[in-house]
mmCIF file of C-alpha atoms in Angstrom:
data_model
loop_
_atom_site.group_PDB
_atom_site.id
_atom_site.type_symbol
_atom_site.label_atom_id
_atom_site.label_comp_id
_atom_site.label_asym_id
_atom_site.label_seq_id
_atom_site.Cartn_x
_atom_site.Cartn_y
_atom_site.Cartn_z
ATOM 1 C CA GLN A 1 92.432 51.558 -129.283
ATOM 2 C CA VAL A 2 88.938 52.487 -128.159
ATOM 3 C CA GLN A 3 86.242 50.093 -127.020
ATOM 4 C CA LEU A 4 82.516 50.784 -127.068
ATOM 5 C CA VAL A 5 80.204 48.692 -124.922
ATOM 6 C CA GLU A 6 76.500 48.952 -125.642
ATOM 7 C CA SER A 7 73.601 47.884 -123.483
ATOM 8 C CA GLY A 8 69.862 48.290 -123.216
ATOM 9 C CA GLY A 9 68.472 46.671 -126.331
ATOM 10 C CA GLY A 10 65.626 44.206 -126.246
ATOM 11 C CA GLN A 11 62.079 43.554 -127.273
ATOM 12 C CA VAL A 12 59.169 45.858 -126.551
ATOM 13 C CA GLN A 13 55.620 46.330 -127.749
ATOM 14 C CA ALA A 14 54.614 49.211 -129.958
ATOM 15 C CA GLY A 15 54.244 52.375 -127.931
ATOM 16 C CA GLY A 16 56.811 51.234 -125.412
ATOM 17 C CA SER A 17 60.172 52.664 -124.402
ATOM 18 C CA LEU A 18 63.768 51.559 -124.245
ATOM 19 C CA ARG A 19 67.014 53.208 -123.194
ATOM 20 C CA LEU A 20 70.303 52.398 -124.860
ATOM 21 C CA SER A 21 73.674 53.126 -123.297
ATOM 22 C CA CYS A 22 77.157 53.081 -124.769
ATOM 23 C CA ALA A 23 80.322 53.523 -122.746
ATOM 24 C CA ALA A 24 83.640 54.349 -124.376
ATOM 25 C CA SER A 25 86.968 53.336 -122.901
ATOM 26 C CA GLY A 26 90.575 52.964 -123.932
ATOM 27 C CA SER A 27 93.057 55.369 -125.459
ATOM 28 C CA ILE A 28 90.833 58.402 -125.943
ATOM 29 C CA VAL A 29 92.449 61.740 -126.660
ATOM 30 C CA SER A 30 89.124 63.524 -126.697
ATOM 31 C CA ILE A 31 85.629 62.760 -127.900
ATOM 32 C CA ILE A 32 84.431 64.901 -130.770
ATOM 33 C CA ALA A 33 81.004 63.289 -130.930
ATOM 34 C CA MET A 34 79.074 60.132 -130.135
ATOM 35 C CA GLY A 35 75.955 58.817 -131.689
ATOM 36 C CA TRP A 36 73.631 56.039 -132.651
ATOM 37 C CA TYR A 37 73.008 54.462 -136.023
ATOM 38 C CA ARG A 38 70.740 51.586 -136.970
ATOM 39 C CA GLN A 39 70.630 48.949 -139.644
ATOM 40 C CA THR A 40 68.053 46.469 -140.903
ATOM 41 C CA PRO A 41 68.798 43.461 -143.108
ATOM 42 C CA GLY A 42 69.553 44.445 -146.680
ATOM 43 C CA ASN A 43 69.749 48.145 -145.891
ATOM 44 C CA GLN A 44 72.524 50.598 -145.230
ATOM 45 C CA ARG A 45 73.313 51.785 -141.759
ATOM 46 C CA GLU A 46 71.444 55.031 -141.104
ATOM 47 C CA LEU A 47 71.841 57.883 -138.688
ATOM 48 C CA VAL A 48 69.551 57.958 -135.666
ATOM 49 C CA ALA A 49 71.076 60.729 -133.580
ATOM 50 C CA THR A 50 74.443 62.246 -132.764
ATOM 51 C CA ILE A 51 75.698 64.605 -130.088
ATOM 52 C CA THR A 52 78.948 66.520 -130.005
ATOM 53 C CA GLY A 53 81.125 67.032 -126.968
ATOM 54 C CA SER A 54 79.734 70.540 -126.684
ATOM 55 C CA GLY A 55 76.151 69.305 -126.811
ATOM 56 C CA THR A 56 75.081 69.944 -130.384
ATOM 57 C CA ILE A 57 72.483 67.374 -131.398
ATOM 58 C CA ASN A 58 71.480 66.036 -134.782
ATOM 59 C CA ASN A 59 68.417 63.791 -135.069
ATOM 60 C CA ALA A 60 67.004 61.861 -137.973
ATOM 61 C CA ASP A 61 63.594 63.185 -138.985
ATOM 62 C CA SER A 62 62.043 59.788 -138.288
ATOM 63 C CA VAL A 63 62.880 59.952 -134.588
ATOM 64 C CA LYS A 64 62.377 63.633 -133.803
ATOM 65 C CA GLY A 65 60.058 64.085 -130.869
ATOM 66 C CA ARG A 66 60.393 60.427 -129.846
ATOM 67 C CA PHE A 67 64.102 59.759 -129.232
ATOM 68 C CA THR A 68 66.411 61.783 -127.014
ATOM 69 C CA ILE A 69 70.183 61.523 -127.126
ATOM 70 C CA SER A 70 72.371 62.670 -124.260
ATOM 71 C CA MET A 71 75.965 62.272 -123.191
ATOM 72 C CA ASP A 72 77.815 62.189 -119.898
ATOM 73 C CA ASN A 73 81.216 63.577 -120.847
ATOM 74 C CA ALA A 74 82.850 62.539 -117.594
ATOM 75 C CA LYS A 75 81.712 58.935 -118.032
ATOM 76 C CA LYS A 76 82.284 58.983 -121.806
ATOM 77 C CA THR A 77 78.839 57.472 -122.141
ATOM 78 C CA VAL A 78 76.086 58.249 -124.596
ATOM 79 C CA TYR A 79 72.432 57.415 -124.033
ATOM 80 C CA LEU A 80 69.474 57.082 -126.336
ATOM 81 C CA GLN A 81 66.064 57.309 -124.712
ATOM 82 C CA MET A 82 63.511 55.907 -127.125
ATOM 83 C CA GLU A 83 59.824 56.601 -126.623
ATOM 84 C CA SER A 84 56.710 55.737 -128.625
ATOM 85 C CA LEU A 85 58.509 52.950 -130.393
ATOM 86 C CA ASN A 86 56.936 51.450 -133.471
ATOM 87 C CA PRO A 87 57.756 48.332 -135.517
ATOM 88 C CA GLU A 88 59.660 50.480 -138.048
ATOM 89 C CA ASP A 89 62.201 51.166 -135.309
ATOM 90 C CA THR A 90 63.166 47.499 -135.256
ATOM 91 C CA ALA A 91 66.866 47.261 -136.143
ATOM 92 C CA VAL A 92 70.333 46.617 -134.832
ATOM 93 C CA TYR A 93 71.480 49.827 -133.177
ATOM 94 C CA TYR A 94 75.170 50.679 -133.321
ATOM 95 C CA CYS A 95 77.026 53.134 -131.140
ATOM 96 C CA ASN A 96 79.631 55.363 -132.767
ATOM 97 C CA ALA A 97 82.377 57.452 -131.230
ATOM 98 C CA ARG A 98 84.443 59.973 -133.150
ATOM 99 C CA THR A 99 87.662 60.815 -131.342
ATOM 100 C CA SER A 100 90.424 63.252 -132.119
ATOM 101 C CA ARG A 101 93.938 62.151 -132.973
ATOM 102 C CA ARG A 102 96.884 63.483 -131.012
ATOM 103 C CA TYR A 103 98.881 66.079 -132.961
ATOM 104 C CA SER A 104 96.478 65.898 -135.889
ATOM 105 C CA VAL A 105 93.344 67.606 -137.185
ATOM 106 C CA SER A 106 92.004 64.228 -138.281
ATOM 107 C CA TRP A 107 89.875 61.832 -136.271
ATOM 108 C CA ASN A 108 89.067 58.173 -135.712
ATOM 109 C CA ASP A 109 85.668 56.506 -135.878
ATOM 110 C CA TYR A 110 84.870 53.541 -133.649
ATOM 111 C CA TRP A 111 81.822 51.291 -133.598
ATOM 112 C CA GLY A 112 80.146 49.148 -131.005
ATOM 113 C CA GLN A 113 79.115 45.569 -131.624
ATOM 114 C CA GLY A 114 75.448 46.475 -132.045
ATOM 115 C CA THR A 115 72.396 45.805 -129.942
ATOM 116 C CA GLN A 116 69.111 44.459 -131.250
ATOM 117 C CA VAL A 117 65.924 46.453 -130.745
ATOM 118 C CA THR A 118 62.713 44.662 -131.696
ATOM 119 C CA VAL A 119 59.340 46.375 -131.562
ATOM 120 C CA SER A 120 56.297 44.149 -131.936
ATOM 121 C CA SER A 121 52.902 45.382 -133.058
#
């Protein structure tokens, strides 16, 4: 089993910054990718940004130029630096880790417990 521990959420005023961290631990064969998703009440969880083990990044259009995802492979930790936050960024942010399965081409997806980010105007 794999555990994801998130930290760094909180409340900030519009225009401010926050940094989220997510550390993976447990029975990890290898990490294919890690990323961040967010969800607001009544809406589906949506992609914020992902990064593969080799460094390929995918960002949602809404955060391009404002959010930066990075990963420390040795620490199995993914970070999300969020700049120029606006009230529309308010959501619960969830960390995701996609890990390979031993002796298989398939993978497993794991989720963190979520961390609240609130941006006030």
